Amino acid sequence: MTTAAVAPAKVSDFYCHQAIPGHVEIDRVMETDRVLAFHHTRPSHPVHIVVVPKQHIPSLIDLGDGGPELLAEVMDVVAKVAAEVTEKYGAASVTTNVGLYQESKHLHVHVYHRGESDQEILGMYGHGDK
């Protein structure tokens, strides 16, 4: 069995090259000295917020020079944003990607509400732990 070689991906860092330096307009949700949260510029969901460190960190599994302290700051903002989305819409999803799933090679965490009703969410997840 042969496998086709995969061409190296062109390195993309929308966050360092566009969003953080202000080359594109973004709608800020929350900001600290080292972390920025804003509404996704091309949302996939009715509510879609991205949280990024302002310093370049390649991914969740490659913290680069950011280290666990900066990751903890990112996650603190993620938790606050997720709490706000949950308070307003009743639920939130939190995801990040690594490897080929990660389109922009800068750690970014998506916080979103997909738009389902409470009934649809309960029907999908069952909540059997009650």
Tab-separated table of N, CA and C in Angstrom:
chain	number	residue	atom	x	y	z
A	1	MET	N	0.852	-1.177	0.000
A	1	MET	CA	0.000	0.000	0.000
A	1	MET	C	0.893	1.233	0.000
A	2	THR	N	0.648	2.135	-0.892
A	2	THR	CA	1.431	3.360	-0.945
A	2	THR	C	0.583	4.518	-0.445
A	3	THR	N	1.268	5.445	0.147
A	3	THR	CA	0.571	6.647	0.606
A	3	THR	C	1.160	7.839	-0.120
A	4	ALA	N	0.306	8.733	-0.500
A	4	ALA	CA	0.754	9.941	-1.187
A	4	ALA	C	1.428	10.869	-0.195
A	5	ALA	N	2.498	11.458	-0.634
A	5	ALA	CA	3.188	12.422	0.221
A	5	ALA	C	2.324	13.663	0.362
A	6	VAL	N	2.317	14.216	1.540
A	6	VAL	CA	1.566	15.438	1.793
A	6	VAL	C	2.528	16.605	1.726
A	7	ALA	N	2.208	17.560	0.890
A	7	ALA	CA	3.065	18.739	0.767
A	7	ALA	C	3.035	19.521	2.069
A	8	PRO	N	4.169	20.095	2.461
A	8	PRO	CA	4.167	20.893	3.691
A	8	PRO	C	3.159	22.031	3.589
A	9	ALA	N	2.447	22.238	4.665
A	9	ALA	CA	1.440	23.294	4.686
A	9	ALA	C	2.106	24.660	4.743
A	10	LYS	N	1.523	25.586	4.045
A	10	LYS	CA	1.979	26.965	4.128
A	10	LYS	C	1.624	27.462	5.530
A	11	VAL	N	2.581	28.014	6.233
A	11	VAL	CA	2.333	28.469	7.602
A	11	VAL	C	1.426	29.689	7.570
A	12	SER	N	0.357	29.594	8.331
A	12	SER	CA	-0.616	30.668	8.398
A	12	SER	C	-0.772	31.089	9.848
A	13	ASP	N	-0.737	32.371	10.109
A	13	ASP	CA	-0.962	32.875	11.457
A	13	ASP	C	-1.777	34.156	11.373
A	14	PHE	N	-3.070	33.979	11.113
A	14	PHE	CA	-3.990	35.106	11.011
A	14	PHE	C	-3.924	35.988	12.247
A	15	TYR	N	-3.766	35.376	13.408
A	15	TYR	CA	-3.822	36.124	14.667
A	15	TYR	C	-2.625	37.050	14.815
A	16	CYS	N	-1.407	36.547	14.606
A	16	CYS	CA	-0.214	37.407	14.708
A	16	CYS	C	-0.112	38.399	13.561
A	17	HIS	N	-0.499	37.959	12.358
A	17	HIS	CA	-0.298	38.789	11.170
A	17	HIS	C	-1.435	39.761	10.903
A	18	GLN	N	-2.649	39.464	11.393
A	18	GLN	CA	-3.798	40.294	11.052
A	18	GLN	C	-4.545	40.850	12.273
A	19	ALA	N	-5.074	39.953	13.105
A	19	ALA	CA	-5.998	40.370	14.175
A	19	ALA	C	-5.313	41.148	15.294
A	20	ILE	N	-4.262	40.595	15.876
A	20	ILE	CA	-3.629	41.220	17.045
A	20	ILE	C	-3.028	42.593	16.702
A	21	PRO	N	-2.317	42.724	15.566
A	21	PRO	CA	-1.780	44.052	15.255
A	21	PRO	C	-2.810	45.049	14.721
A	22	GLY	N	-4.057	44.614	14.527
A	22	GLY	CA	-5.110	45.534	14.117
A	22	GLY	C	-5.213	45.779	12.625
A	23	HIS	N	-4.710	44.865	11.808
A	23	HIS	CA	-4.806	45.020	10.350
A	23	HIS	C	-6.180	44.665	9.810
A	24	VAL	N	-6.985	44.006	10.624
A	24	VAL	CA	-8.380	43.735	10.280
A	24	VAL	C	-9.234	44.205	11.445
A	25	GLU	N	-10.445	44.603	11.123
A	25	GLU	CA	-11.361	45.052	12.170
A	25	GLU	C	-11.901	43.841	12.918
A	26	ILE	N	-11.823	43.897	14.241
A	26	ILE	CA	-12.373	42.830	15.073
A	26	ILE	C	-13.285	43.426	16.128
A	27	ASP	N	-14.231	42.626	16.578
A	27	ASP	CA	-15.173	43.023	17.614
A	27	ASP	C	-14.712	42.369	18.917
A	28	ARG	N	-14.000	43.136	19.745
A	28	ARG	CA	-13.435	42.614	20.991
A	28	ARG	C	-14.530	42.251	21.989
A	29	VAL	N	-14.327	41.127	22.665
A	29	VAL	CA	-15.227	40.665	23.709
A	29	VAL	C	-14.586	40.880	25.070
A	30	MET	N	-13.289	40.581	25.153
A	30	MET	CA	-12.544	40.696	26.410
A	30	MET	C	-11.066	40.814	26.042
A	31	GLU	N	-10.321	41.540	26.874
A	31	GLU	CA	-8.895	41.688	26.605
A	31	GLU	C	-8.143	41.897	27.900
A	32	THR	N	-6.985	41.255	27.990
A	32	THR	CA	-6.047	41.483	29.089
A	32	THR	C	-4.728	41.917	28.456
A	33	ASP	N	-3.718	42.098	29.260
A	33	ASP	CA	-2.415	42.480	28.719
A	33	ASP	C	-1.875	41.424	27.755
A	34	ARG	N	-2.219	40.140	27.992
A	34	ARG	CA	-1.606	39.066	27.201
A	34	ARG	C	-2.588	38.176	26.441
A	35	VAL	N	-3.884	38.463	26.546
A	35	VAL	CA	-4.892	37.615	25.900
A	35	VAL	C	-5.972	38.485	25.265
A	36	LEU	N	-6.442	38.043	24.086
A	36	LEU	CA	-7.479	38.764	23.363
A	36	LEU	C	-8.607	37.800	23.009
A	37	ALA	N	-9.849	38.206	23.266
A	37	ALA	CA	-11.029	37.441	22.861
A	37	ALA	C	-11.875	38.339	21.964
A	38	PHE	N	-12.294	37.803	20.816
A	38	PHE	CA	-13.082	38.601	19.888
A	38	PHE	C	-14.016	37.705	19.085
A	39	HIS	N	-15.053	38.316	18.522
A	39	HIS	CA	-15.984	37.576	17.671
A	39	HIS	C	-15.244	37.145	16.404
A	40	HIS	N	-15.399	35.878	16.062
A	40	HIS	CA	-14.739	35.315	14.884
A	40	HIS	C	-15.072	36.150	13.662
A	41	THR	N	-14.093	36.384	12.797
A	41	THR	CA	-14.321	37.204	11.606
A	41	THR	C	-15.078	36.449	10.517
A	42	ARG	N	-15.075	35.123	10.584
A	42	ARG	CA	-15.855	34.285	9.663
A	42	ARG	C	-16.546	33.199	10.487
A	43	PRO	N	-17.569	33.574	11.253
A	43	PRO	CA	-18.158	32.630	12.212
A	43	PRO	C	-18.809	31.421	11.564
A	44	SER	N	-18.658	30.289	12.252
A	44	SER	CA	-19.303	29.044	11.824
A	44	SER	C	-20.571	28.775	12.616
A	45	HIS	N	-20.835	29.593	13.610
A	45	HIS	CA	-21.964	29.398	14.520
A	45	HIS	C	-22.598	30.761	14.813
A	46	PRO	N	-23.842	30.779	15.285
A	46	PRO	CA	-24.488	32.062	15.599
A	46	PRO	C	-23.693	32.908	16.602
A	47	VAL	N	-23.083	32.273	17.591
A	47	VAL	CA	-22.185	32.947	18.532
A	47	VAL	C	-20.854	32.230	18.415
A	48	HIS	N	-19.805	32.944	17.993
A	48	HIS	CA	-18.514	32.299	17.742
A	48	HIS	C	-17.399	33.271	18.116
A	49	ILE	N	-16.781	32.999	19.240
A	49	ILE	CA	-15.741	33.865	19.801
A	49	ILE	C	-14.422	33.102	19.793
A	50	VAL	N	-13.337	33.796	19.492
A	50	VAL	CA	-12.006	33.203	19.483
A	50	VAL	C	-11.187	33.865	20.586
A	51	VAL	N	-10.445	33.040	21.334
A	51	VAL	CA	-9.560	33.534	22.394
A	51	VAL	C	-8.139	33.163	22.003
A	52	VAL	N	-7.245	34.158	21.976
A	52	VAL	CA	-5.857	33.931	21.568
A	52	VAL	C	-4.890	34.620	22.520
A	53	PRO	N	-3.711	34.016	22.701
A	53	PRO	CA	-2.663	34.753	23.394
A	53	PRO	C	-2.109	35.807	22.435
A	54	LYS	N	-1.730	36.949	22.950
A	54	LYS	CA	-1.160	37.993	22.094
A	54	LYS	C	0.266	37.647	21.681
A	55	GLN	N	0.935	36.845	22.464
A	55	GLN	CA	2.267	36.333	22.121
A	55	GLN	C	2.082	35.077	21.284
A	56	HIS	N	2.960	34.858	20.327
A	56	HIS	CA	2.818	33.664	19.491
A	56	HIS	C	3.069	32.391	20.292
A	57	ILE	N	2.067	31.522	20.279
A	57	ILE	CA	2.178	30.156	20.793
A	57	ILE	C	1.685	29.281	19.646
A	58	PRO	N	2.504	28.335	19.175
A	58	PRO	CA	2.094	27.539	18.013
A	58	PRO	C	0.809	26.741	18.207
A	59	SER	N	0.644	26.050	19.337
A	59	SER	CA	-0.553	25.228	19.528
A	59	SER	C	-0.642	24.777	20.978
A	60	LEU	N	-1.711	24.085	21.283
A	60	LEU	CA	-1.911	23.543	22.622
A	60	LEU	C	-0.810	22.560	23.007
A	61	ILE	N	-0.257	21.842	22.029
A	61	ILE	CA	0.787	20.855	22.337
A	61	ILE	C	2.191	21.382	22.079
A	62	ASP	N	2.306	22.615	21.610
A	62	ASP	CA	3.602	23.286	21.432
A	62	ASP	C	3.440	24.713	21.945
A	63	LEU	N	3.755	24.894	23.220
A	63	LEU	CA	3.553	26.208	23.844
A	63	LEU	C	4.651	27.209	23.518
A	64	GLY	N	5.654	26.786	22.752
A	64	GLY	CA	6.722	27.706	22.374
A	64	GLY	C	7.307	28.381	23.596
A	65	ASP	N	7.514	29.682	23.506
A	65	ASP	CA	8.073	30.452	24.620
A	65	ASP	C	7.006	30.903	25.610
A	66	GLY	N	5.747	30.624	25.315
A	66	GLY	CA	4.657	31.083	26.186
A	66	GLY	C	4.575	30.335	27.504
A	67	GLY	N	4.818	29.052	27.458
A	67	GLY	CA	4.810	28.239	28.662
A	67	GLY	C	3.445	28.086	29.300
A	68	PRO	N	3.404	27.285	30.367
A	68	PRO	CA	2.134	26.995	31.026
A	68	PRO	C	1.479	28.213	31.686
A	69	GLU	N	2.264	29.211	32.044
A	69	GLU	CA	1.679	30.405	32.684
A	69	GLU	C	0.784	31.154	31.705
A	70	LEU	N	1.252	31.327	30.471
A	70	LEU	CA	0.433	32.025	29.480
A	70	LEU	C	-0.773	31.169	29.091
A	71	LEU	N	-0.580	29.856	28.995
A	71	LEU	CA	-1.711	28.976	28.712
A	71	LEU	C	-2.774	29.114	29.801
A	72	ALA	N	-2.344	29.222	31.049
A	72	ALA	CA	-3.293	29.391	32.157
A	72	ALA	C	-4.056	30.710	32.009
A	73	GLU	N	-3.375	31.770	31.568
A	73	GLU	CA	-4.058	33.052	31.353
A	73	GLU	C	-5.081	32.940	30.223
A	74	VAL	N	-4.712	32.239	29.151
A	74	VAL	CA	-5.650	32.028	28.046
A	74	VAL	C	-6.880	31.281	28.553
A	75	MET	N	-6.649	30.220	29.306
A	75	MET	CA	-7.775	29.416	29.795
A	75	MET	C	-8.637	30.191	30.784
A	76	ASP	N	-8.058	31.101	31.529
A	76	ASP	CA	-8.852	31.941	32.426
A	76	ASP	C	-9.826	32.796	31.607
A	77	VAL	N	-9.346	33.384	30.522
A	77	VAL	CA	-10.225	34.186	29.662
A	77	VAL	C	-11.252	33.286	28.982
A	78	VAL	N	-10.830	32.097	28.527
A	78	VAL	CA	-11.772	31.148	27.917
A	78	VAL	C	-12.906	30.843	28.892
A	79	ALA	N	-12.562	30.574	30.153
A	79	ALA	CA	-13.580	30.244	31.156
A	79	ALA	C	-14.552	31.408	31.360
A	80	LYS	N	-14.047	32.629	31.392
A	80	LYS	CA	-14.905	33.797	31.579
A	80	LYS	C	-15.827	34.003	30.372
A	81	VAL	N	-15.278	33.863	29.176
A	81	VAL	CA	-16.084	34.025	27.971
A	81	VAL	C	-17.135	32.914	27.893
A	82	ALA	N	-16.732	31.677	28.184
A	82	ALA	CA	-17.678	30.552	28.153
A	82	ALA	C	-18.795	30.765	29.175
A	83	ALA	N	-18.465	31.316	30.340
A	83	ALA	CA	-19.487	31.588	31.358
A	83	ALA	C	-20.476	32.639	30.855
A	84	GLU	N	-19.966	33.670	30.173
A	84	GLU	CA	-20.857	34.697	29.623
A	84	GLU	C	-21.766	34.137	28.538
A	85	VAL	N	-21.209	33.305	27.639
A	85	VAL	CA	-22.016	32.705	26.576
A	85	VAL	C	-23.071	31.781	27.190
A	86	THR	N	-22.675	30.986	28.182
A	86	THR	CA	-23.609	30.080	28.843
A	86	THR	C	-24.712	30.853	29.556
A	87	GLU	N	-24.348	31.919	30.221
A	87	GLU	CA	-25.337	32.740	30.924
A	87	GLU	C	-26.373	33.301	29.941
A	88	LYS	N	-25.901	33.761	28.801
A	88	LYS	CA	-26.796	34.402	27.840
A	88	LYS	C	-27.586	33.403	26.990
A	89	TYR	N	-26.948	32.273	26.620
A	89	TYR	CA	-27.572	31.355	25.657
A	89	TYR	C	-27.885	29.972	26.228
A	90	GLY	N	-27.438	29.675	27.447
A	90	GLY	CA	-27.755	28.398	28.078
A	90	GLY	C	-26.736	27.307	27.878
A	91	ALA	N	-25.806	27.476	26.932
A	91	ALA	CA	-24.797	26.452	26.666
A	91	ALA	C	-23.656	27.065	25.866
A	92	ALA	N	-22.485	26.449	25.971
A	92	ALA	CA	-21.334	26.865	25.180
A	92	ALA	C	-20.479	25.644	24.882
A	93	SER	N	-19.848	25.648	23.730
A	93	SER	CA	-18.838	24.654	23.392
A	93	SER	C	-17.495	25.354	23.382
A	94	VAL	N	-16.455	24.626	23.769
A	94	VAL	CA	-15.095	25.155	23.796
A	94	VAL	C	-14.206	24.150	23.081
A	95	THR	N	-13.522	24.598	22.014
A	95	THR	CA	-12.658	23.688	21.268
A	95	THR	C	-11.377	24.382	20.827
A	96	THR	N	-10.361	23.555	20.590
A	96	THR	CA	-9.148	23.998	19.920
A	96	THR	C	-8.713	22.864	19.013
A	97	ASN	N	-7.815	23.130	18.111
A	97	ASN	CA	-7.352	22.132	17.164
A	97	ASN	C	-5.833	22.070	17.165
A	98	VAL	N	-5.293	20.929	16.759
A	98	VAL	CA	-3.853	20.757	16.605
A	98	VAL	C	-3.579	20.014	15.301
A	99	GLY	N	-2.346	20.043	14.870
A	99	GLY	CA	-1.951	19.344	13.651
A	99	GLY	C	-2.664	19.891	12.435
A	100	LEU	N	-3.015	18.998	11.531
A	100	LEU	CA	-3.655	19.422	10.282
A	100	LEU	C	-5.030	20.030	10.501
A	101	TYR	N	-5.656	19.770	11.652
A	101	TYR	CA	-6.940	20.397	11.953
A	101	TYR	C	-6.793	21.888	12.253
A	102	GLN	N	-5.587	22.325	12.590
A	102	GLN	CA	-5.355	23.707	13.010
A	102	GLN	C	-5.001	24.563	11.797
A	103	GLU	N	-5.976	25.314	11.317
A	103	GLU	CA	-5.759	26.119	10.118
A	103	GLU	C	-4.754	27.243	10.348
A	104	SER	N	-4.915	28.008	11.409
A	104	SER	CA	-3.967	29.072	11.738
A	104	SER	C	-3.017	28.537	12.798
A	105	LYS	N	-1.739	28.608	12.514
A	105	LYS	CA	-0.729	28.007	13.398
A	105	LYS	C	-0.378	28.946	14.556
A	106	HIS	N	-1.404	29.304	15.301
A	106	HIS	CA	-1.295	30.133	16.502
A	106	HIS	C	-2.384	29.601	17.424
A	107	LEU	N	-2.025	29.269	18.658
A	107	LEU	CA	-3.022	28.736	19.584
A	107	LEU	C	-4.254	29.631	19.592
A	108	HIS	N	-5.401	29.040	19.374
A	108	HIS	CA	-6.663	29.771	19.457
A	108	HIS	C	-7.730	28.804	19.934
A	109	VAL	N	-8.590	29.327	20.797
A	109	VAL	CA	-9.652	28.519	21.388
A	109	VAL	C	-10.980	29.122	20.960
A	110	HIS	N	-11.846	28.272	20.426
A	110	HIS	CA	-13.171	28.709	19.989
A	110	HIS	C	-14.161	28.515	21.135
A	111	VAL	N	-14.936	29.542	21.408
A	111	VAL	CA	-16.037	29.460	22.366
A	111	VAL	C	-17.275	29.813	21.560
A	112	TYR	N	-18.241	28.881	21.508
A	112	TYR	CA	-19.383	29.140	20.646
A	112	TYR	C	-20.664	28.510	21.173
A	113	HIS	N	-21.750	29.071	20.684
A	113	HIS	CA	-23.080	28.495	20.893
A	113	HIS	C	-23.611	28.214	19.502
A	114	ARG	N	-24.031	26.968	19.284
A	114	ARG	CA	-24.405	26.525	17.944
A	114	ARG	C	-25.804	26.947	17.534
A	115	GLY	N	-26.611	27.417	18.470
A	115	GLY	CA	-27.926	27.921	18.120
A	115	GLY	C	-29.075	26.976	18.387
A	116	GLU	N	-28.802	25.804	18.964
A	116	GLU	CA	-29.901	24.898	19.253
A	116	GLU	C	-30.753	25.434	20.403
A	117	SER	N	-31.991	24.982	20.427
A	117	SER	CA	-32.860	25.296	21.555
A	117	SER	C	-32.455	24.411	22.733
A	118	ASP	N	-32.911	24.768	23.920
A	118	ASP	CA	-32.651	23.932	25.096
A	118	ASP	C	-33.159	22.510	24.861
A	119	GLN	N	-34.341	22.385	24.250
A	119	GLN	CA	-34.926	21.073	23.989
A	119	GLN	C	-34.039	20.252	23.038
A	120	GLU	N	-33.507	20.890	22.008
A	120	GLU	CA	-32.616	20.186	21.077
A	120	GLU	C	-31.333	19.734	21.770
A	121	ILE	N	-30.791	20.584	22.616
A	121	ILE	CA	-29.563	20.230	23.344
A	121	ILE	C	-29.840	19.050	24.269
A	122	LEU	N	-30.925	19.119	25.030
A	122	LEU	CA	-31.253	18.027	25.934
A	122	LEU	C	-31.523	16.730	25.182
A	123	GLY	N	-32.142	16.830	24.029
A	123	GLY	CA	-32.401	15.637	23.221
A	123	GLY	C	-31.132	15.028	22.666
A	124	MET	N	-30.149	15.856	22.360
A	124	MET	CA	-28.904	15.361	21.794
A	124	MET	C	-28.008	14.733	22.853
A	125	TYR	N	-27.934	15.359	24.023
A	125	TYR	CA	-26.988	14.932	25.040
A	125	TYR	C	-27.619	14.114	26.161
A	126	GLY	N	-28.924	14.127	26.272
A	126	GLY	CA	-29.620	13.277	27.219
A	126	GLY	C	-29.488	13.665	28.671
A	127	HIS	N	-28.365	14.161	29.085
A	127	HIS	CA	-28.140	14.552	30.476
A	127	HIS	C	-28.477	13.424	31.452
A	128	GLY	N	-27.941	12.252	31.187
A	128	GLY	CA	-28.181	11.078	32.016
A	128	GLY	C	-27.546	11.134	33.387
A	129	ASP	N	-26.796	12.186	33.675
A	129	ASP	CA	-26.139	12.286	34.981
A	129	ASP	C	-27.020	12.937	36.034
A	130	LYS	N	-28.256	13.248	35.710
A	130	LYS	CA	-29.148	13.908	36.678
A	130	LYS	C	-29.733	12.909	37.631
